[in-house]
C-alpha positions as a printed Julia matrix, in Angstrom:
291×3 Matrix{Float64}:
 64.24   29.39  106.59
 66.99   28.29  108.92
 64.64   26.05  110.9
 63.4    24.36  107.7
 66.97   23.68  106.55
 67.85   22.23  109.96
 64.79   19.92  109.89
 65.74   18.65  106.39
 69.29   17.98  107.49
 68.04   16.03  110.5
 65.78   13.9   108.29
 68.61   13.21  105.86
 70.96   12.25  108.68
 68.31    9.94  110.12
 67.74    8.26  106.74
 71.46    7.66  106.35
 71.59    6.07  109.8
 68.52    3.89  109.08
 70.03    2.81  105.77
 73.26    1.82  107.48
 71.36   -0.12  110.14
 69.27   -2.07  107.62
 72.32   -2.9   105.49
 74.18   -4.21  108.54
 71.17   -6.29  109.58
 70.93   -7.83  106.1
 74.67   -8.62  106.06
 74.35  -10.57  109.3
 71.16  -12.4   108.2
 72.06  -13.94  104.85
 71.51  -10.69  102.88
 67.73  -11.07  102.88
 65.1   -10.49  105.57
 61.41   -9.78  105.9
 60.16   -6.35  106.87
 58.76   -7.85  110.08
 62.18   -9.28  110.94
 63.83   -5.9   110.36
 61.2    -4.17  112.51
 61.74   -6.64  115.34
 65.52   -6.8   115.07
 66.45   -3.12  114.69
 65.46    0.29  116.03
 64.62    1.54  112.52
 61.15    3.17  112.66
 58.19    1.43  111.03
 57.56    4.28  108.58
 61.02    3.85  107.04
 60.62    0.09  106.62
 57.12    0.48  105.14
 58.42    2.74  102.37
 61.83    1.08  102.03
 61.24    0.28   98.35
 61.47    4.03   97.68
 65.09    3.96   98.87
 67.43    3.39   95.92
 69.66    1.23   98.14
 67.11   -1.56   98.65
 64.85   -3.81   96.6
 61.72   -5.56   97.83
 60.72   -9.01   96.6
 58.54   -9.39   93.52
 56.56  -12.1    95.31
 55.27  -12.56   98.87
 53.56   -9.16   98.6
 56.95   -7.34   98.57
 57.58   -8.54  102.12
 61.29   -9.38  101.74
 64.14   -6.88  101.5
 67.61   -7.12   99.95
 70.22   -4.56   98.98
 70.54   -3.46   95.38
 74.24   -4.34   95.41
 73.65   -7.93   96.51
 70.86   -8.53   93.98
 73.1    -7.25   91.21
 76.06   -9.34   92.34
 74.24  -12.61   92.99
 71.66  -12.59   90.2
 71.8   -15.13   87.38
 72.36  -14.3    83.7
 68.63  -13.55   83.36
 68.7   -11.03   86.22
 66.99  -13.06   88.97
 68.15  -13.78   92.51
 66.07  -16.31   94.45
 67.26  -16.7    98.06
 65.55  -19.19  100.37
 63.38  -17.64  103.07
 60.86  -18.89  105.63
 58.02  -18.78  103.07
 59.99  -20.73  100.45
 61.85  -18.5    97.98
 61.96  -14.73   97.66
 62.26  -13.49   94.07
 64.31  -10.39   93.25
 65.31   -9.02   89.85
 67.82   -6.42   88.74
 64.95   -4.43   87.17
 63.54   -4.04   90.71
 59.77   -3.77   90.04
 57.25   -6.26   88.63
 56.37   -3.92   85.78
 59.97   -3.33   84.69
 60.87   -7.01   85.11
 57.95   -8.2    82.95
 58.72   -5.63   80.27
 62.36   -6.71   80.29
 61.4   -10.37   79.92
 58.86   -9.67   77.16
 61.48   -7.71   75.23
 64.51   -9.96   75.81
 63.2   -13.54   75.76
 63.72  -15.07   72.28
 60.11  -16.29   72.12
 58.38  -13.61   74.17
 56.54  -14.26   77.4
 53.21  -15.8    78.42
 51.4   -15.27   81.71
 52.04  -18.86   82.94
 55.76  -18.47   82.17
 55.8   -15.14   84.02
 54.0   -16.74   86.97
 56.76  -19.37   87.17
 59.59  -16.85   86.86
 58.28  -14.29   89.36
 56.49  -16.8    91.62
 53.36  -14.65   91.6
 50.33  -14.07   89.38
 51.32  -11.85   86.47
 48.26  -11.82   84.19
 47.0    -8.38   85.26
 50.41   -6.62   85.23
 51.08   -8.02   81.73
 47.62   -7.01   80.52
 48.17   -3.49   81.85
 51.55   -3.22   80.09
 49.83   -4.23   76.84
 47.0    -1.73   77.36
 49.57    1.03   77.91
 51.38    0.05   74.71
 54.62   -0.83   76.51
 54.58   -4.42   75.23
 52.65   -6.08   72.41
 50.04   -8.78   73.09
 49.79  -11.37   70.3
 47.49  -14.37   70.07
 49.44  -17.62   70.21
 48.29  -21.21   70.44
 45.57  -21.08   73.1
 47.39  -18.28   74.93
 48.56  -14.67   74.7
 52.21  -13.99   73.98
 53.65  -10.69   75.23
 56.49   -9.54   73.02
 58.57   -6.54   71.89
 56.74   -3.42   70.82
 58.9    -3.13   67.69
 57.27   -5.14   64.84
 60.57   -6.56   63.54
 61.66   -7.84   66.95
 58.16   -9.07   67.72
 57.93  -11.04   64.46
 61.21  -12.82   65.28
 59.92  -13.72   68.74
 56.63  -15.09   67.44
 58.41  -17.16   64.8
 60.65  -18.58   67.53
 57.57  -19.3    69.63
 56.1   -21.3    66.73
 59.33  -23.27   66.45
 59.28  -23.96   70.18
 55.71  -25.3    70.21
 55.47  -29.0    71.03
 54.5   -31.21   68.13
 51.36  -33.31   68.38
 52.47  -36.93   68.35
 49.59  -39.38   68.47
 50.56  -42.61   66.72
 47.75  -44.66   65.18
 49.73  -47.82   65.76
 51.81  -47.95   68.97
 54.14  -50.42   67.26
 54.7   -48.17   64.25
 58.41  -47.57   63.78
 59.63  -44.04   64.41
 57.46  -43.16   67.42
 58.28  -43.2    71.11
 55.86  -42.82   73.97
 56.64  -39.91   76.26
 57.7   -42.15   79.13
 59.97  -44.05   76.73
 61.42  -40.75   75.54
 62.19  -39.7    79.12
 63.72  -43.07   79.94
 65.81  -43.06   76.75
 67.07  -39.54   77.39
 68.05  -40.51   80.92
 69.98  -43.57   79.75
 72.0   -41.81   77.02
 72.58  -38.42   78.67
 73.42  -39.44   82.22
 77.16  -39.37   81.61
 77.01  -35.82   80.19
 74.97  -34.14   82.92
 77.01  -32.73   85.78
 75.3   -29.52   86.88
 72.0   -31.11   87.99
 70.73  -34.62   88.87
 70.08  -36.6    85.63
 66.52  -37.5    86.57
 65.69  -33.79   86.93
 67.16  -33.11   83.5
 64.94  -35.85   82.09
 61.94  -34.32   83.87
 62.78  -31.01   82.19
 62.7   -32.75   78.81
 59.14  -33.79   79.6
 58.27  -30.24   80.64
 59.57  -28.78   77.39
 57.77  -31.41   75.34
 54.44  -30.84   77.09
 54.75  -27.06   77.49
 53.9   -27.3    81.21
 54.7   -24.88   83.99
 57.03  -26.23   86.68
 54.15  -26.63   89.13
 52.13  -28.52   86.51
 55.14  -30.75   85.85
 55.34  -31.58   89.56
 51.64  -32.54   89.63
 51.95  -34.59   86.43
 54.88  -36.59   87.79
 53.16  -37.21   91.12
 50.05  -38.56   89.34
 51.64  -40.57   86.53
 53.19  -43.88   87.6
 54.91  -44.57   84.24
 56.7   -41.21   84.31
 57.81  -41.73   87.91
 59.07  -45.21   87.05
 61.05  -43.85   84.08
 62.64  -41.26   86.36
 63.25  -43.67   89.28
 60.88  -41.82   91.61
 59.36  -44.66   93.63
 56.6   -42.73   95.4
 54.77  -39.45   94.6
 56.48  -37.88   97.61
 59.89  -38.5    95.95
 59.07  -36.05   93.13
 60.8   -32.64   93.59
 58.52  -29.65   94.01
 58.01  -27.09   91.25
 60.54  -24.65   92.72
 63.26  -27.33   92.83
 62.55  -28.25   89.21
 62.78  -24.59   88.22
 66.14  -24.31   89.99
 67.38  -27.38   88.15
 66.52  -25.7    84.86
 68.23  -22.47   85.95
 71.35  -24.41   87.0
 71.88  -25.96   83.57
 74.99  -24.58   81.91
 73.9   -22.7    78.74
 76.73  -24.16   76.62
 76.18  -27.78   77.67
 75.03  -30.04   74.82
 72.49  -31.66   77.09
 71.08  -28.24   77.92
 70.73  -27.56   74.21
 68.81  -30.78   73.69
 66.5   -29.98   76.61
 65.78  -26.53   75.26
 65.17  -27.69   71.7
 63.17  -30.82   72.54
 59.84  -29.05   72.14
 60.54  -28.44   68.45
 61.8   -31.95   67.72
 60.02  -35.22   67.18
 60.62  -37.79   69.96
 62.96  -39.9    67.84
 64.93  -36.82   66.76
 65.21  -35.72   70.38
 66.65  -39.11   71.3
 69.3   -38.78   68.61
 70.13  -35.18   69.56
 70.5   -36.13   73.22
 72.75  -39.06   72.47
 75.04  -37.32   70.0
């Protein structure tokens, strides 16, 4: 009995020492590091680093196959209002969330987002494929899967909350605007809309570059993911011209566009117009943006 107690104490003491070592390494390396970097840069044994997600002190990234490590305290302190922290790493961006795991993060988003969550939206937010985890949550009855317009919307399991989310989703859907006569008064082409928004809102936008705000208007109107928006802008000359991007290579990547959206101040009137643009006609959007 005494030998067993002594062995347990030794293991606990070792874990405390390993925890202290990893925390110190993270503090001196920008508060985030890969498991390989921790293995190479410390004397912490491989078994501890392999199962580090089981330690309540540390989180592993939701993307990059859980390769990156950060402390729970730092994620909580540096995360945005929606719970995400996205530090830059060698592979691009590591995604952490206060809810720690992919399952808990997706459930949180499906419950808390005003219009629920779709798999493409989850892919953008977590920077990983989320279709299967969302489908599993629905199969287990932890979220509700509802048929939306050409997609599945994952929402709250309570009917009253779910109904509100689906109604909001309907309001957020982009309107089909296909004018029979291009000269008909009251319509604006999408590139004209983007150009008009940029011209009237430039003086109000301070948190992000104006051309990125205008690109976000286009994203909301089209219902694209951020990666799709990047590809659309690179291919479409009229959109690039409206946004003053001379060459395809001048267009920001999808991650940069996502960050621009995340950096918008929630109380800014321009932010409000960007977020509501999908439910407005182009001419109404122009008026909202310029008011």
